[in-house]
């Protein structure tokens, strides 16, 4: 499997449950990290935890840049900053996302757009703006974390199912576009994971996967040799 030492990896949704677990794993593996999500305080705390007092000074292995990833001006600024600090990107892991469950009849268009932008627009904009930083034929990768909810509809969260299904298709079509540049694109579709994603919704957390289970799969994809393309992985809790 490929060595991750000094690989430059951008993690979106980095302050979240899976994102922070992934950041810790990749940091342990020696990768150089760019961490981004909206909450500047949580992001800074994570960067400080990983790289101590040196976090954010430009000479360390962790760069934390808060941004609303659904806002193109902020995303453009983010990748300009990444370019200045690292010069290139080896991998982008799109984890930003959220769900707003509810009856369609009671859902307003603001919530519909919030779910769409958080899951789909964020991945589109990061994919667009990271591309100039990915060296052709260098084994670069984009990993989009979708959900089983995008493949198996549920009645609880139709907006989320729709957005993740769209993200799946975006990932496949985008992958065809960048194939000639040697960029590999993967969809990861987990079932339920025990993270802050669920908020105070009534869910049996003992029946969910752990964030590290998803991190294992992301790490496997990132370590896959450049001659191998993994298009899609589904994973879900088993036997609990
Ligand atoms: N947990 C599950 O059961 C599960 C299952 C399948 C798939 N997933 C997917 O896995 C990914 C990570 O989920 P998680 O469980 O780690 O959830 P989480 O703890 O809620 O983290 C989600 C992250 O996304 C960020 N985010 C949302 N909208 C954003 C935006 N517009 N701009 C920037 N950042 C944004 C949030 O940060 P800020 O609020 O600070 O912006 C947060 O850091 C999501 O895409 C989720 O849909 C989760």
GROMACS .gro file of N, CA, C and O and ligand atoms in nm, residues 12-20 36-40 42 67-71 94-99 114 117-119 122 145-149 160 164 167 188-198 208-209 211 214, ligand 1:
model
  264
   12UNK      N    1  -1.252   1.809   0.420
   12UNK     CA    2  -1.363   1.900   0.448
   12UNK      C    3  -1.453   1.836   0.555
   12UNK      O    4  -1.452   1.715   0.573
   13UNK      N    5  -1.526   1.920   0.626
   13UNK     CA    6  -1.604   1.867   0.740
   13UNK      C    7  -1.511   1.815   0.848
   13UNK      O    8  -1.544   1.724   0.923
   14UNK      N    9  -1.392   1.878   0.856
   14UNK     CA   10  -1.284   1.822   0.938
   14UNK      C   11  -1.313   1.830   1.087
   14UNK      O   12  -1.258   1.751   1.164
   15UNK      N   13  -1.397   1.924   1.129
   15UNK     CA   14  -1.425   1.935   1.272
   15UNK      C   15  -1.533   1.836   1.316
   15UNK      O   16  -1.562   1.824   1.435
   16UNK      N   17  -1.592   1.765   1.223
   16UNK     CA   18  -1.699   1.672   1.255
   16UNK      C   19  -1.646   1.540   1.311
   16UNK      O   20  -1.525   1.522   1.329
   17UNK      N   21  -1.738   1.448   1.338
   17UNK     CA   22  -1.701   1.321   1.401
   17UNK      C   23  -1.607   1.238   1.315
   17UNK      O   24  -1.500   1.195   1.362
   18UNK      N   25  -1.644   1.214   1.191
   18UNK     CA   26  -1.558   1.134   1.103
   18UNK      C   27  -1.436   1.216   1.061
   18UNK      O   28  -1.323   1.165   1.058
   19UNK      N   29  -1.457   1.344   1.033
   19UNK     CA   30  -1.347   1.430   0.988
   19UNK      C   31  -1.235   1.440   1.090
   19UNK      O   32  -1.117   1.430   1.055
   20UNK      N   33  -1.270   1.460   1.216
   20UNK     CA   34  -1.164   1.474   1.317
   20UNK      C   35  -1.093   1.340   1.339
   20UNK      O   36  -0.972   1.336   1.359
   36UNK      N   37  -1.072   2.185   0.696
   36UNK     CA   38  -1.167   2.293   0.677
   36UNK      C   39  -1.309   2.250   0.712
   36UNK      O   40  -1.349   2.136   0.687
   37UNK      N   41  -1.379   2.340   0.779
   37UNK     CA   42  -1.525   2.336   0.798
   37UNK      C   43  -1.561   2.475   0.850
   37UNK      O   44  -1.475   2.564   0.849
   38UNK      N   45  -1.686   2.498   0.888
   38UNK     CA   46  -1.723   2.637   0.918
   38UNK      C   47  -1.678   2.683   1.057
   38UNK      O   48  -1.640   2.798   1.075
   39UNK      N   49  -1.685   2.593   1.154
   39UNK     CA   50  -1.664   2.633   1.293
   39UNK      C   51  -1.515   2.656   1.321
   39UNK      O   52  -1.438   2.561   1.343
   40UNK      N   53  -1.474   2.784   1.322
   40UNK     CA   54  -1.332   2.818   1.334
   40UNK      C   55  -1.273   2.770   1.466
   40UNK      O   56  -1.158   2.724   1.471
   42UNK      N   57  -1.365   2.510   1.666
   42UNK     CA   58  -1.344   2.364   1.670
   42UNK      C   59  -1.228   2.322   1.581
   42UNK      O   60  -1.150   2.233   1.612
   67UNK      N   61  -1.414   2.775   0.647
   67UNK     CA   62  -1.484   2.824   0.528
   67UNK      C   63  -1.623   2.761   0.522
   67UNK      O   64  -1.640   2.646   0.562
   68UNK      N   65  -1.718   2.839   0.471
   68UNK     CA   66  -1.846   2.781   0.432
   68UNK      C   67  -1.825   2.725   0.292
   68UNK      O   68  -1.810   2.801   0.195
   69UNK      N   69  -1.825   2.594   0.280
   69UNK     CA   70  -1.785   2.530   0.155
   69UNK      C   71  -1.894   2.536   0.048
   69UNK      O   72  -1.874   2.489  -0.063
   70UNK      N   73  -2.007   2.597   0.082
   70UNK     CA   74  -2.111   2.619  -0.018
   70UNK      C   75  -2.102   2.759  -0.078
   70UNK      O   76  -2.184   2.797  -0.161
   71UNK      N   77  -2.002   2.836  -0.034
   71UNK     CA   78  -1.986   2.974  -0.080
   71UNK      C   79  -1.861   2.980  -0.169
   71UNK      O   80  -1.749   2.962  -0.122
   94UNK      N   81  -1.399   1.477   0.075
   94UNK     CA   82  -1.517   1.560   0.099
   94UNK      C   83  -1.607   1.494   0.202
   94UNK      O   84  -1.676   1.396   0.172
   95UNK      N   85  -1.605   1.548   0.323
   95UNK     CA   86  -1.689   1.495   0.432
   95UNK      C   87  -1.796   1.594   0.475
   95UNK      O   88  -1.883   1.557   0.555
   96UNK      N   89  -1.790   1.718   0.430
   96UNK     CA   90  -1.891   1.816   0.472
   96UNK      C   91  -2.030   1.764   0.434
   96UNK      O   92  -2.050   1.715   0.323
   97UNK      N   93  -2.122   1.773   0.525
   97UNK     CA   94  -2.258   1.728   0.495
   97UNK      C   95  -2.345   1.738   0.617
   97UNK      O   96  -2.296   1.747   0.730
   98UNK      N   97  -2.474   1.742   0.594
   98UNK     CA   98  -2.569   1.742   0.706
   98UNK      C   99  -2.704   1.692   0.656
   98UNK      O  100  -2.729   1.686   0.536
   99UNK      N  101  -2.788   1.654   0.752
   99UNK     CA  102  -2.924   1.611   0.719
   99UNK      C  103  -3.023   1.696   0.797
   99UNK      O  104  -2.996   1.735   0.911
  114UNK      N  105  -3.032   2.411   0.216
  114UNK     CA  106  -2.923   2.392   0.313
  114UNK      C  107  -2.865   2.251   0.302
  114UNK      O  108  -2.743   2.232   0.304
  117UNK      N  109  -2.680   2.224  -0.044
  117UNK     CA  110  -2.553   2.297  -0.048
  117UNK      C  111  -2.447   2.230   0.038
  117UNK      O  112  -2.331   2.223   0.001
  118UNK      N  113  -2.489   2.184   0.155
  118UNK     CA  114  -2.393   2.124   0.247
  118UNK      C  115  -2.333   1.996   0.189
  118UNK      O  116  -2.213   1.971   0.201
  119UNK      N  117  -2.415   1.915   0.122
  119UNK     CA  118  -2.368   1.786   0.072
  119UNK      C  119  -2.318   1.790  -0.071
  119UNK      O  120  -2.219   1.722  -0.104
  122UNK      N  121  -2.096   2.178  -0.183
  122UNK     CA  122  -1.963   2.180  -0.119
  122UNK      C  123  -1.866   2.089  -0.194
  122UNK      O  124  -1.750   2.127  -0.219
  145UNK      N  125  -1.759   1.136   0.048
  145UNK     CA  126  -1.833   1.053   0.142
  145UNK      C  127  -1.982   1.081   0.126
  145UNK      O  128  -2.033   1.186   0.163
  146UNK      N  129  -2.046   0.983   0.064
  146UNK     CA  130  -2.190   0.989   0.040
  146UNK      C  131  -2.259   0.918   0.157
  146UNK      O  132  -2.221   0.938   0.273
  147UNK      N  133  -2.354   0.832   0.129
  147UNK     CA  134  -2.424   0.760   0.237
  147UNK      C  135  -2.507   0.649   0.174
  147UNK      O  136  -2.553   0.661   0.060
  148UNK      N  137  -2.530   0.543   0.252
  148UNK     CA  138  -2.625   0.441   0.205
  148UNK      C  139  -2.762   0.504   0.182
  148UNK      O  140  -2.841   0.454   0.101
  149UNK      N  141  -2.790   0.615   0.252
  149UNK     CA  142  -2.919   0.682   0.234
  149UNK      C  143  -2.936   0.734   0.091
  149UNK      O  144  -3.049   0.756   0.047
  160UNK      N  145  -3.201   1.450   0.250
  160UNK     CA  146  -3.066   1.391   0.263
  160UNK      C  147  -3.048   1.278   0.161
  160UNK      O  148  -2.943   1.271   0.094
  164UNK      N  149  -2.754   1.294  -0.125
  164UNK     CA  150  -2.647   1.194  -0.132
  164UNK      C  151  -2.655   1.115  -0.262
  164UNK      O  152  -2.551   1.075  -0.317
  167UNK      N  153  -2.488   1.334  -0.503
  167UNK     CA  154  -2.342   1.333  -0.482
  167UNK      C  155  -2.280   1.207  -0.544
  167UNK      O  156  -2.173   1.214  -0.604
  188UNK      N  157  -1.763   0.684  -0.115
  188UNK     CA  158  -1.771   0.598   0.002
  188UNK      C  159  -1.912   0.614   0.058
  188UNK      O  160  -1.951   0.728   0.090
  189UNK      N  161  -1.984   0.506   0.072
  189UNK     CA  162  -2.124   0.516   0.116
  189UNK      C  163  -2.143   0.438   0.246
  189UNK      O  164  -2.171   0.318   0.245
  190UNK      N  165  -2.127   0.506   0.362
  190UNK     CA  166  -2.147   0.437   0.490
  190UNK      C  167  -2.294   0.435   0.531
  190UNK      O  168  -2.371   0.523   0.495
  191UNK      N  169  -2.328   0.334   0.611
  191UNK     CA  170  -2.453   0.337   0.686
  191UNK      C  171  -2.431   0.423   0.811
  191UNK      O  172  -2.335   0.501   0.817
  192UNK      N  173  -2.515   0.407   0.911
  192UNK     CA  174  -2.511   0.496   1.028
  192UNK      C  175  -2.380   0.488   1.107
  192UNK      O  176  -2.326   0.380   1.129
  193UNK      N  177  -2.331   0.604   1.147
  193UNK     CA  178  -2.204   0.616   1.221
  193UNK      C  179  -2.230   0.699   1.347
  193UNK      O  180  -2.301   0.801   1.341
  194UNK      N  181  -2.171   0.658   1.457
  194UNK     CA  182  -2.193   0.726   1.585
  194UNK      C  183  -2.109   0.854   1.591
  194UNK      O  184  -1.992   0.851   1.630
  195UNK      N  185  -2.170   0.966   1.553
  195UNK     CA  186  -2.102   1.097   1.553
  195UNK      C  187  -2.205   1.205   1.591
  195UNK      O  188  -2.326   1.176   1.599
  196UNK      N  189  -2.160   1.330   1.603
  196UNK     CA  190  -2.255   1.439   1.631
  196UNK      C  191  -2.357   1.463   1.519
  196UNK      O  192  -2.452   1.539   1.539
  197UNK      N  193  -2.336   1.400   1.404
  197UNK     CA  194  -2.429   1.412   1.291
  197UNK      C  195  -2.574   1.392   1.335
  197UNK      O  196  -2.665   1.459   1.284
  198UNK      N  197  -2.597   1.301   1.431
  198UNK     CA  198  -2.735   1.265   1.468
  198UNK      C  199  -2.797   1.363   1.566
  198UNK      O  200  -2.918   1.357   1.590
  208UNK      N  201  -2.474   0.155   1.567
  208UNK     CA  202  -2.406   0.230   1.460
  208UNK      C  203  -2.259   0.188   1.451
  208UNK      O  204  -2.202   0.135   1.547
  209UNK      N  205  -2.198   0.218   1.337
  209UNK     CA  206  -2.053   0.201   1.325
  209UNK      C  207  -1.983   0.311   1.405
  209UNK      O  208  -2.043   0.414   1.437
  211UNK      N  209  -1.676   0.605   1.406
  211UNK     CA  210  -1.611   0.691   1.305
  211UNK      C  211  -1.486   0.624   1.250
  211UNK      O  212  -1.458   0.632   1.129
  214UNK      N  213  -1.520   0.406   0.938
  214UNK     CA  214  -1.521   0.478   0.809
  214UNK      C  215  -1.379   0.526   0.776
  214UNK      O  216  -1.335   0.519   0.661
  241LIG     N1  217  -2.282   0.991   1.086
  241LIG     C1  218  -2.348   0.912   1.001
  241LIG     O1  219  -2.432   0.829   1.039
  241LIG     C2  220  -2.316   0.919   0.854
  241LIG     C3  221  -2.354   0.811   0.772
  241LIG     C4  222  -2.328   0.816   0.637
  241LIG     C5  223  -2.264   0.927   0.583
  241LIG     N2  224  -2.229   1.031   0.664
  241LIG     C6  225  -2.165   1.146   0.604
  241LIG     O2  226  -2.033   1.158   0.651
  241LIG     C7  227  -1.994   1.295   0.650
  241LIG     C8  228  -1.937   1.334   0.786
  241LIG     O3  229  -2.040   1.314   0.882
  241LIG     P1  230  -2.017   1.310   1.039
  241LIG     O4  231  -2.089   1.191   1.088
  241LIG     O5  232  -1.877   1.331   1.073
  241LIG     O6  233  -2.107   1.436   1.080
  241LIG     P2  234  -2.074   1.567   1.166
  241LIG     O7  235  -2.002   1.529   1.289
  241LIG     O8  236  -2.202   1.640   1.176
  241LIG     O9  237  -1.973   1.648   1.070
  241LIG     C9  238  -2.015   1.711   0.953
  241LIG    C10  239  -1.918   1.820   0.921
  241LIG    O10  240  -1.958   1.888   0.801
  241LIG    C11  241  -1.933   2.026   0.818
  241LIG     N3  242  -2.017   2.104   0.727
  241LIG    C12  243  -2.149   2.092   0.703
  241LIG     N4  244  -2.189   2.184   0.615
  241LIG    C13  245  -2.079   2.257   0.582
  241LIG    C14  246  -2.055   2.368   0.497
  241LIG     N5  247  -2.154   2.425   0.426
  241LIG     N6  248  -1.930   2.417   0.489
  241LIG    C15  249  -1.830   2.364   0.562
  241LIG     N7  250  -1.847   2.257   0.644
  241LIG    C16  251  -1.970   2.207   0.653
  241LIG    C17  252  -1.963   2.049   0.966
  241LIG    O11  253  -1.889   2.155   1.020
  241LIG     P3  254  -1.944   2.300   1.053
  241LIG    O12  255  -2.082   2.286   1.109
  241LIG    O13  256  -1.841   2.357   1.143
  241LIG    O14  257  -1.943   2.365   0.920
  241LIG    C18  258  -1.907   1.923   1.030
  241LIG    O15  259  -1.768   1.941   1.058
  241LIG    C19  260  -2.119   1.375   0.611
  241LIG    O16  261  -2.112   1.407   0.474
  241LIG    C20  262  -2.232   1.278   0.638
  241LIG    O17  263  -2.343   1.303   0.556
  241LIG    C21  264  -2.251   1.029   0.799
   0.00000   0.00000   0.00000
